[in-house]
Amino acid sequence: MSLPLAVDYANTLSASRGRTSDHLDGWLAAHGVPPEAREPRFEPLRDAIRDLITAAAEQAPFPPQALATVNAASAVVPQWLELTGEGAVVAHTAPKASEAERLLTDVARSAIELLSDDQHAALCACQAPGCVQFFVRTHHRQEFCSAACGNRARAARHYQRRKEQ
Ligand SMILES: [Zn+2]
């Protein structure tokens, strides 16, 4: 299953065996923004989206600073709809926007849609030890972002139980 853009973006930070790794550059490059076009706004946007998803997963109020960051990014590139005489709708994007600005805006709008609608309730933080990834729950007892995390968590619980016996 492919993740919403904003969740995929939040997950460019991952952790394995206690070490975090950052895949932001690779992710941006894969979305048409090479490292030399990377903007300083990308990292705070990721932090803000991670904070908002965490709040949603914990059913806590959204942190105002994170909201402000996402809303500001959403406004970077103006978009508007035009109705033609034939009754068709044409979507326009400000022509001067750079690829980086478009991506920033797309990611922020994905986060806004994700955090405002019913999917909100399905947003989860992975419960595996040490994992920092988010996912959208597709069945109701899902606790982990991946099968690998599920296996690791079960092994850790099993080990814990044996130690306690
Ligand atoms: Zn995980």
Coordinates of N, CA, C and O and ligand atoms in Angstrom, one line a residue:
M1 N 0.8 -1.2 0.0 CA 0.0 0.0 0.0 C 0.9 1.2 0.0 O 1.8 1.3 0.7
S2 N 0.6 2.2 -0.8 CA 1.4 3.4 -0.8 C 0.8 4.4 0.2 O -0.4 4.5 0.4
L3 N 1.7 5.1 0.8 CA 1.4 6.0 1.9 C 1.0 7.4 1.3 O 1.6 7.8 0.3
P4 N 0.2 8.1 2.0 CA 0.0 9.5 1.6 C 1.3 10.3 1.6 O 2.2 9.9 2.4
L5 N 1.4 11.2 0.7 CA 2.7 12.0 0.5 C 3.2 12.5 1.9 O 4.4 12.3 2.1
A6 N 2.4 13.0 2.7 CA 2.9 13.6 4.0 C 3.5 12.6 4.9 O 4.4 12.8 5.6
V7 N 2.9 11.4 4.9 CA 3.4 10.3 5.8 C 4.7 9.8 5.3 O 5.7 9.6 6.0
D8 N 4.7 9.6 4.0 CA 6.0 9.2 3.3 C 7.1 10.2 3.6 O 8.2 9.8 3.9
Y9 N 6.7 11.4 3.6 CA 7.7 12.5 3.9 C 8.2 12.4 5.3 O 9.4 12.5 5.6
A10 N 7.2 12.3 6.2 CA 7.6 12.2 7.7 C 8.5 11.0 7.9 O 9.4 11.1 8.8
N11 N 8.3 10.0 7.1 CA 9.1 8.7 7.3 C 10.5 8.8 6.7 O 11.2 7.8 6.7
T12 N 10.9 10.0 6.2 CA 12.3 10.1 5.7 C 13.3 10.1 6.8 O 14.5 10.2 6.6
L13 N 12.7 10.1 8.1 CA 13.6 9.9 9.2 C 13.3 8.5 9.7 O 12.1 8.2 10.0
S14 N 14.3 7.7 9.9 CA 14.1 6.3 10.4 C 15.1 6.0 11.4 O 16.1 6.7 11.5
A15 N 14.9 4.9 12.1 CA 15.8 4.5 13.2 C 16.0 3.0 13.1 O 15.0 2.3 12.8
S16 N 17.2 2.6 13.3 CA 17.5 1.2 13.3 C 18.6 0.9 14.3 O 19.6 1.6 14.3
R17 N 18.4 0.0 15.2 CA 19.3 -0.3 16.2 C 19.8 0.9 17.0 O 21.0 1.1 17.2
G18 N 18.9 1.8 17.3 CA 19.2 3.0 18.1 C 19.9 4.1 17.3 O 20.2 5.1 17.9
R19 N 20.1 3.9 16.0 CA 20.6 5.1 15.3 C 19.6 5.6 14.3 O 19.0 4.8 13.5
T20 N 19.5 6.9 14.3 CA 18.5 7.5 13.3 C 19.2 7.8 12.0 O 20.4 8.2 12.0
S21 N 18.5 7.6 10.9 CA 19.1 8.0 9.6 C 18.1 8.9 8.9 O 16.9 8.7 9.1
D22 N 18.7 9.8 8.1 CA 17.9 10.8 7.4 C 17.9 10.5 5.9 O 19.0 10.6 5.3
H23 N 16.8 10.3 5.3 CA 16.7 10.0 3.9 C 16.1 11.1 3.1 O 15.6 11.0 2.0
L24 N 16.1 12.3 3.7 CA 15.5 13.5 3.1 C 16.0 13.8 1.7 O 15.3 14.0 0.8
D25 N 17.4 13.9 1.6 CA 18.0 14.2 0.3 C 17.5 13.3 -0.8 O 17.2 13.7 -1.9
G26 N 17.6 12.0 -0.5 CA 17.2 11.0 -1.5 C 15.7 11.1 -1.9 O 15.4 11.0 -3.1
W27 N 14.9 11.4 -0.9 CA 13.5 11.5 -1.1 C 13.2 12.7 -2.0 O 12.4 12.6 -3.0
L28 N 13.8 13.8 -1.7 CA 13.6 15.0 -2.5 C 14.1 14.8 -3.9 O 13.4 15.2 -4.9
A29 N 15.3 14.2 -4.1 CA 15.8 13.9 -5.4 C 14.8 13.1 -6.2 O 14.5 13.3 -7.4
A30 N 14.2 12.1 -5.5 CA 13.2 11.2 -6.2 C 12.0 12.0 -6.6 O 11.2 11.5 -7.5
H31 N 11.7 13.1 -5.9 CA 10.6 13.9 -6.3 C 11.0 15.1 -7.1 O 10.2 16.2 -7.1
G32 N 12.1 15.1 -7.7 CA 12.5 16.2 -8.7 C 13.2 17.4 -8.1 O 13.3 18.4 -8.7
V33 N 13.6 17.2 -6.8 CA 14.4 18.3 -6.2 C 15.8 17.8 -5.8 O 16.0 17.2 -4.8
P34 N 16.8 18.1 -6.7 CA 18.1 17.7 -6.4 C 18.7 18.4 -5.2 O 18.3 19.5 -4.8
P35 N 19.8 17.8 -4.5 CA 20.3 18.4 -3.3 C 20.7 19.9 -3.4 O 20.5 20.6 -2.5
E36 N 21.2 20.3 -4.6 CA 21.5 21.8 -4.7 C 20.3 22.7 -4.7 O 20.4 23.9 -4.5
A37 N 19.1 22.1 -5.0 CA 17.9 22.9 -4.9 C 17.1 22.8 -3.6 O 16.1 23.4 -3.4
R38 N 17.7 22.0 -2.7 CA 17.1 21.8 -1.4 C 17.0 23.1 -0.7 O 17.9 23.9 -0.7
E39 N 15.9 23.4 0.0 CA 15.6 24.6 0.7 C 15.7 24.4 2.2 O 15.4 23.3 2.6
P40 N 16.0 25.5 2.9 CA 16.0 25.3 4.4 C 14.7 25.0 5.0 O 14.6 24.5 6.1
R41 N 13.6 25.3 4.2 CA 12.2 25.1 4.7 C 11.8 23.6 4.8 O 10.9 23.3 5.5
F42 N 12.6 22.7 4.1 CA 12.1 21.3 4.1 C 12.2 20.6 5.4 O 11.3 19.8 5.8
E43 N 13.3 20.9 6.1 CA 13.4 20.1 7.4 C 12.5 20.6 8.5 O 11.8 19.7 9.1
P44 N 12.3 21.9 8.7 CA 11.2 22.3 9.7 C 9.8 21.8 9.3 O 9.0 21.4 10.2
L45 N 9.6 21.7 8.0 CA 8.3 21.2 7.6 C 8.1 19.7 8.0 O 7.1 19.3 8.5
R46 N 9.2 19.0 7.8 CA 9.1 17.5 8.2 C 8.9 17.4 9.8 O 8.1 16.7 10.2
D47 N 9.7 18.2 10.5 CA 9.5 18.2 12.0 C 8.1 18.5 12.4 O 7.5 17.9 13.2
A48 N 7.5 19.6 11.7 CA 6.1 20.0 12.0 C 5.1 18.9 11.7 O 4.2 18.6 12.5
I49 N 5.3 18.2 10.5 CA 4.4 17.2 10.1 C 4.5 16.0 11.1 O 3.5 15.4 11.5
R50 N 5.7 15.7 11.5 CA 5.9 14.6 12.5 C 5.2 14.9 13.8 O 4.6 14.1 14.4
D51 N 5.3 16.2 14.2 CA 4.7 16.6 15.5 C 3.2 16.5 15.4 O 2.5 16.1 16.3
L52 N 2.6 16.9 14.2 CA 1.2 16.9 14.0 C 0.7 15.5 13.9 O -0.4 15.1 14.5
I53 N 1.4 14.6 13.2 CA 0.9 13.2 13.2 C 1.0 12.5 14.5 O 0.1 11.8 14.9
T54 N 2.1 12.8 15.3 CA 2.2 12.3 16.6 C 1.0 12.7 17.5 O 0.4 11.9 18.2
A55 N 0.7 14.0 17.4 CA -0.5 14.5 18.2 C -1.7 13.8 17.7 O -2.5 13.4 18.6
A56 N -1.9 13.6 16.4 CA -3.1 13.0 15.9 C -3.2 11.5 16.5 O -4.2 11.1 16.9
A57 N -2.0 10.8 16.4 CA -2.0 9.4 16.9 C -2.3 9.3 18.4 O -2.9 8.3 18.8
E58 N -1.9 10.4 19.1 CA -2.1 10.3 20.6 C -3.4 11.1 20.9 O -3.7 11.2 22.1
Q59 N -4.2 11.5 19.9 CA -5.4 12.3 20.1 C -5.1 13.5 21.1 O -6.0 13.8 21.9
A60 N -4.0 14.1 20.9 CA -3.6 15.3 21.6 C -3.9 16.5 20.7 O -4.0 16.4 19.5
P61 N -4.0 17.7 21.3 CA -4.2 18.9 20.5 C -3.0 19.2 19.6 O -1.8 18.8 19.9
F62 N -3.2 19.8 18.4 CA -2.1 20.1 17.5 C -1.2 21.2 18.1 O -1.7 22.2 18.5
P63 N 0.1 21.0 18.1 CA 1.0 22.1 18.6 C 0.9 23.3 17.6 O 1.1 23.1 16.4
P64 N 0.6 24.5 18.2 CA 0.4 25.7 17.3 C 1.6 26.0 16.4 O 1.4 26.4 15.3
Q65 N 2.8 25.8 16.9 CA 4.0 26.1 16.1 C 4.0 25.2 14.8 O 4.3 25.7 13.7
A66 N 3.7 24.0 15.0 CA 3.7 23.0 13.9 C 2.6 23.3 12.9 O 2.8 23.3 11.7
L67 N 1.5 23.7 13.4 CA 0.4 24.1 12.6 C 0.8 25.3 11.7 O 0.5 25.4 10.5
A68 N 1.4 26.3 12.3 CA 1.8 27.5 11.6 C 2.8 27.2 10.5 O 2.7 27.7 9.4
T69 N 3.8 26.3 10.8 CA 4.8 25.9 9.8 C 4.1 25.2 8.6 O 4.4 25.5 7.4
V70 N 3.2 24.3 8.8 CA 2.5 23.6 7.7 C 1.6 24.5 7.0 O 1.6 24.5 5.7
N71 N 0.9 25.4 7.6 CA 0.0 26.3 6.9 C 0.8 27.3 6.1 O 0.4 27.7 5.0
A72 N 2.0 27.7 6.6 CA 2.8 28.7 5.8 C 3.3 28.0 4.6 O 3.3 28.5 3.5
A73 N 3.7 26.7 4.7 CA 4.3 26.0 3.5 C 3.1 25.8 2.5 O 3.4 25.8 1.3
S74 N 1.9 25.6 3.0 CA 0.8 25.3 2.1 C 0.5 26.6 1.2 O 0.0 26.5 0.1
A75 N 0.9 27.8 1.7 CA 0.6 29.0 1.0 C 1.8 29.5 0.1 O 1.7 30.5 -0.5
V76 N 2.9 28.7 0.1 CA 4.1 29.1 -0.7 C 3.7 29.3 -2.2 O 4.1 30.3 -2.8
V77 N 3.0 28.3 -2.8 CA 2.7 28.4 -4.2 C 1.2 28.6 -4.3 O 0.4 27.7 -4.0
P78 N 0.7 29.8 -4.8 CA -0.7 30.0 -5.1 C -1.3 29.0 -6.1 O -0.6 28.8 -7.2
Q79 N -2.4 28.5 -5.9 CA -3.1 27.7 -6.9 C -4.6 28.2 -7.0 O -5.1 28.6 -6.0
W80 N -5.1 28.1 -8.2 CA -6.5 28.5 -8.3 C -7.2 27.7 -9.4 O -6.6 27.1 -10.2
L81 N -8.5 27.7 -9.3 CA -9.3 26.9 -10.3 C -10.0 27.9 -11.2 O -10.4 29.0 -10.8
E82 N -10.1 27.6 -12.5 CA -10.8 28.4 -13.4 C -11.9 27.6 -14.1 O -11.8 26.4 -14.4
L83 N -13.1 28.3 -14.2 CA -14.2 27.6 -14.9 C -14.3 28.2 -16.3 O -14.3 29.4 -16.5
T84 N -14.4 27.3 -17.3 CA -14.4 27.7 -18.7 C -15.9 27.8 -19.1 O -16.8 27.3 -18.4
G85 N -16.1 28.5 -20.3 CA -17.4 28.6 -20.9 C -18.1 27.3 -21.2 O -19.3 27.2 -21.2
E86 N -17.2 26.2 -21.3 CA -17.8 24.9 -21.6 C -18.1 24.1 -20.3 O -18.4 23.0 -20.3
G87 N -17.9 24.8 -19.2 CA -18.2 24.1 -17.9 C -17.1 23.2 -17.4 O -17.3 22.4 -16.5
A88 N -15.9 23.4 -18.0 CA -14.8 22.6 -17.5 C -14.0 23.3 -16.4 O -14.1 24.5 -16.4
V89 N -13.3 22.6 -15.6 CA -12.5 23.2 -14.5 C -11.0 23.0 -14.9 O -10.6 21.9 -15.2
V90 N -10.3 24.1 -14.9 CA -8.9 24.1 -15.2 C -8.1 24.5 -13.9 O -8.4 25.6 -13.4
A91 N -7.2 23.7 -13.5 CA -6.4 24.1 -12.3 C -5.1 24.8 -12.7 O -4.4 24.4 -13.6
H92 N -4.8 25.9 -12.0 CA -3.6 26.7 -12.4 C -2.7 26.7 -11.1 O -3.2 26.8 -10.0
T93 N -1.4 26.8 -11.4 CA -0.4 26.9 -10.4 C 0.4 28.1 -10.8 O 0.7 28.3 -12.0
A94 N 0.8 28.9 -9.8 CA 1.7 30.1 -10.1 C 2.9 29.7 -11.0 O 3.6 28.8 -10.5
P95 N 3.0 30.3 -12.2 CA 4.0 29.8 -13.1 C 5.5 30.0 -12.6 O 6.4 29.3 -13.1
K96 N 5.7 30.9 -11.7 CA 7.1 31.2 -11.3 C 7.6 30.3 -10.2 O 8.8 30.4 -9.9
A97 N 6.8 29.4 -9.7 CA 7.2 28.6 -8.6 C 8.3 27.6 -9.1 O 8.3 27.1 -10.2
S98 N 9.3 27.4 -8.2 CA 10.3 26.4 -8.5 C 9.8 25.0 -8.1 O 8.8 24.9 -7.4
E99 N 10.5 24.0 -8.6 CA 10.2 22.6 -8.3 C 10.2 22.4 -6.7 O 9.3 21.7 -6.2
A100 N 11.1 23.0 -6.1 CA 11.2 22.9 -4.6 C 10.0 23.5 -3.9 O 9.4 22.9 -3.0
E101 N 9.6 24.7 -4.4 CA 8.4 25.4 -3.8 C 7.1 24.6 -4.0 O 6.3 24.5 -3.2
R102 N 7.0 24.0 -5.3 CA 5.8 23.2 -5.5 C 5.8 22.0 -4.6 O 4.7 21.6 -4.1
L103 N 6.9 21.3 -4.4 CA 7.0 20.1 -3.6 C 6.6 20.5 -2.1 O 5.9 19.8 -1.5
L104 N 7.2 21.6 -1.7 CA 6.9 22.0 -0.3 C 5.4 22.2 -0.1 O 4.8 21.8 0.9
T105 N 4.8 22.9 -1.1 CA 3.4 23.1 -1.0 C 2.6 21.8 -1.1 O 1.6 21.6 -0.3
D106 N 3.0 20.9 -2.0 CA 2.2 19.6 -2.1 C 2.3 18.8 -0.9 O 1.3 18.2 -0.4
V107 N 3.5 18.8 -0.2 CA 3.6 18.0 1.0 C 2.7 18.6 2.1 O 2.0 17.9 2.8
A108 N 2.8 19.9 2.2 CA 2.0 20.6 3.3 C 0.5 20.4 3.0 O -0.2 20.1 4.0
R109 N 0.1 20.4 1.8 CA -1.4 20.2 1.5 C -1.8 18.8 1.8 O -2.9 18.5 2.2
S110 N -0.9 17.9 1.5 CA -1.2 16.5 1.8 C -1.4 16.3 3.3 O -2.3 15.6 3.7
A111 N -0.5 17.0 4.1 CA -0.6 16.9 5.5 C -1.9 17.5 6.0 O -2.6 16.9 6.9
I112 N -2.3 18.6 5.4 CA -3.6 19.2 5.8 C -4.8 18.3 5.5 O -5.6 18.1 6.4
E113 N -4.8 17.7 4.3 CA -5.9 16.8 4.0 C -5.9 15.6 4.9 O -6.9 15.2 5.4
L114 N -4.7 15.1 5.2 CA -4.6 13.9 6.0 C -5.1 14.1 7.4 O -5.7 13.3 8.0
L115 N -4.7 15.3 7.9 CA -4.9 15.6 9.3 C -6.3 16.1 9.6 O -6.8 16.3 10.7
S116 N -7.0 16.5 8.5 CA -8.3 17.1 8.7 C -9.5 16.1 8.5 O -10.5 16.3 9.0
D117 N -9.3 15.0 7.7 CA -10.4 14.2 7.4 C -10.4 12.9 8.3 O -9.8 12.8 9.3
D118 N -11.2 11.9 7.8 CA -11.4 10.7 8.6 C -10.2 9.9 8.8 O -10.1 9.1 9.7
Q119 N -9.2 10.0 7.8 CA -8.0 9.2 7.9 C -7.2 9.5 9.2 O -6.5 8.7 9.7
H120 N -7.5 10.7 9.7 CA -6.9 11.2 10.9 C -6.9 10.0 12.0 O -5.9 9.8 12.7
A121 N -8.0 9.4 12.1 CA -8.2 8.3 13.2 C -7.3 7.1 12.9 O -7.0 6.4 13.8
A122 N -6.9 6.9 11.7 CA -6.1 5.8 11.3 C -4.6 6.0 11.3 O -3.8 5.2 11.1
L123 N -4.2 7.3 11.7 CA -2.8 7.6 11.7 C -2.1 7.1 13.0 O -2.6 7.3 14.1
C124 N -1.0 6.4 12.8 CA -0.4 5.7 14.0 C 1.1 5.9 13.9 O 1.7 6.0 12.9
A125 N 1.7 5.9 15.1 CA 3.1 5.8 15.3 C 3.5 4.3 15.5 O 2.8 3.7 16.3
C126 N 4.5 3.8 14.9 CA 4.9 2.4 15.0 C 5.2 2.1 16.5 O 5.9 2.9 17.1
Q127 N 4.8 1.0 17.0 CA 5.0 0.6 18.4 C 6.2 -0.2 18.6 O 6.5 -0.6 19.7
A128 N 6.9 -0.5 17.5 CA 8.1 -1.4 17.7 C 9.2 -0.6 18.5 O 9.3 0.6 18.3
P129 N 10.0 -1.4 19.3 CA 11.0 -0.7 20.0 C 12.0 0.1 19.1 O 12.5 -0.5 18.2
G130 N 12.2 1.4 19.4 CA 13.2 2.1 18.7 C 12.7 2.7 17.3 O 13.4 3.4 16.7
C131 N 11.6 2.2 16.8 CA 11.1 2.7 15.5 C 10.5 4.1 15.6 O 9.8 4.4 16.5
V132 N 10.8 4.9 14.6 CA 10.2 6.3 14.6 C 9.3 6.5 13.4 O 9.1 7.7 13.0
Q133 N 8.8 5.5 12.7 CA 8.0 5.6 11.5 C 6.5 5.7 11.8 O 6.1 5.3 12.9
F134 N 5.8 6.4 10.9 CA 4.4 6.5 11.0 C 3.7 5.6 9.9 O 4.3 5.3 8.9
F135 N 2.4 5.3 10.1 CA 1.7 4.5 9.1 C 0.2 4.9 9.2 O -0.2 5.4 10.2
V136 N -0.5 4.5 8.2 CA -1.9 4.6 8.2 C -2.5 3.2 8.4 O -2.2 2.3 7.6
R137 N -3.2 3.0 9.4 CA -3.7 1.7 9.8 C -4.8 1.2 8.7 O -5.7 1.9 8.4
T138 N -4.6 0.0 8.2 CA -5.5 -0.5 7.3 C -6.4 -1.6 7.9 O -7.4 -1.9 7.3
H139 N -5.9 -2.2 9.0 CA -6.9 -3.1 9.7 C -6.7 -2.8 11.2 O -5.7 -2.3 11.6
H140 N -7.7 -3.1 12.0 CA -7.9 -2.3 13.2 C -6.9 -2.7 14.3 O -6.7 -2.0 15.3
R141 N -6.2 -3.8 14.2 CA -5.3 -4.1 15.3 C -3.8 -3.9 14.9 O -2.9 -4.3 15.6
Q142 N -3.7 -3.3 13.7 CA -2.3 -3.1 13.3 C -1.5 -2.1 14.2 O -2.0 -1.1 14.5
E143 N -0.3 -2.6 14.6 CA 0.5 -1.8 15.6 C 1.8 -1.3 15.0 O 2.5 -0.5 15.6
F144 N 2.2 -1.9 13.9 CA 3.5 -1.7 13.4 C 3.6 -1.2 11.9 O 2.7 -1.5 11.2
C145 N 4.7 -0.5 11.6 CA 4.7 0.1 10.3 C 5.0 -1.0 9.2 O 4.8 -0.8 8.0
S146 N 5.6 -2.1 9.6 CA 6.1 -3.1 8.6 C 6.1 -4.5 9.3 O 6.1 -4.6 10.5
A147 N 6.1 -5.5 8.5 CA 6.2 -6.8 9.0 C 7.5 -7.0 9.8 O 7.5 -7.7 10.8
A148 N 8.6 -6.4 9.3 CA 9.9 -6.5 10.0 C 9.8 -6.0 11.4 O 10.2 -6.6 12.4
C149 N 9.1 -4.8 11.6 CA 8.9 -4.2 12.9 C 8.0 -5.1 13.8 O 8.3 -5.3 15.0
G150 N 7.0 -5.7 13.2 CA 6.1 -6.6 14.0 C 6.9 -7.8 14.5 O 6.8 -8.2 15.7
N151 N 7.8 -8.4 13.6 CA 8.6 -9.5 14.0 C 9.6 -9.2 15.1 O 9.7 -9.9 16.1
R152 N 10.2 -8.0 15.0 CA 11.1 -7.5 15.9 C 10.5 -7.3 17.3 O 11.0 -7.7 18.4
A153 N 9.3 -6.7 17.3 CA 8.6 -6.4 18.5 C 8.1 -7.7 19.2 O 8.2 -7.8 20.4
R154 N 7.7 -8.7 18.4 CA 7.2 -10.0 19.0 C 8.4 -10.7 19.6 O 8.3 -11.2 20.7
A155 N 9.6 -10.6 18.9 CA 10.8 -11.3 19.5 C 11.2 -10.6 20.8 O 11.5 -11.3 21.7
A156 N 11.1 -9.3 20.8 CA 11.5 -8.6 22.0 C 10.5 -8.9 23.2 O 11.0 -9.1 24.3
R157 N 9.2 -9.0 22.9 CA 8.3 -9.4 24.0 C 8.5 -10.8 24.5 O 8.5 -11.1 25.7
H158 N 8.8 -11.7 23.5 CA 9.1 -13.1 23.8 C 10.3 -13.2 24.8 O 10.3 -13.9 25.8
Y159 N 11.3 -12.4 24.4 CA 12.5 -12.4 25.2 C 12.2 -11.9 26.6 O 12.7 -12.4 27.6
Q160 N 11.4 -10.8 26.6 CA 11.1 -10.2 27.9 C 10.4 -11.2 28.8 O 10.7 -11.3 30.0
R161 N 9.4 -11.9 28.2 CA 8.6 -12.9 29.0 C 9.5 -14.0 29.5 O 9.4 -14.4 30.7
R162 N 10.5 -14.5 28.7 CA 11.3 -15.6 29.2 C 12.2 -15.1 30.3 O 12.5 -15.9 31.2
K163 N 12.6 -13.8 30.2 CA 13.5 -13.3 31.3 C 12.7 -13.2 32.6 O 13.3 -13.4 33.7
E164 N 11.4 -13.0 32.5 CA 10.6 -12.8 33.7 C 10.2 -14.1 34.4 O 9.9 -14.1 35.5
Q165 N 10.3 -15.2 33.6 CA 9.9 -16.5 34.2 C 10.9 -17.0 35.2 O 12.1 -16.8 35.1
Ligands
ZN1 ZN 8.2 0.3 12.6

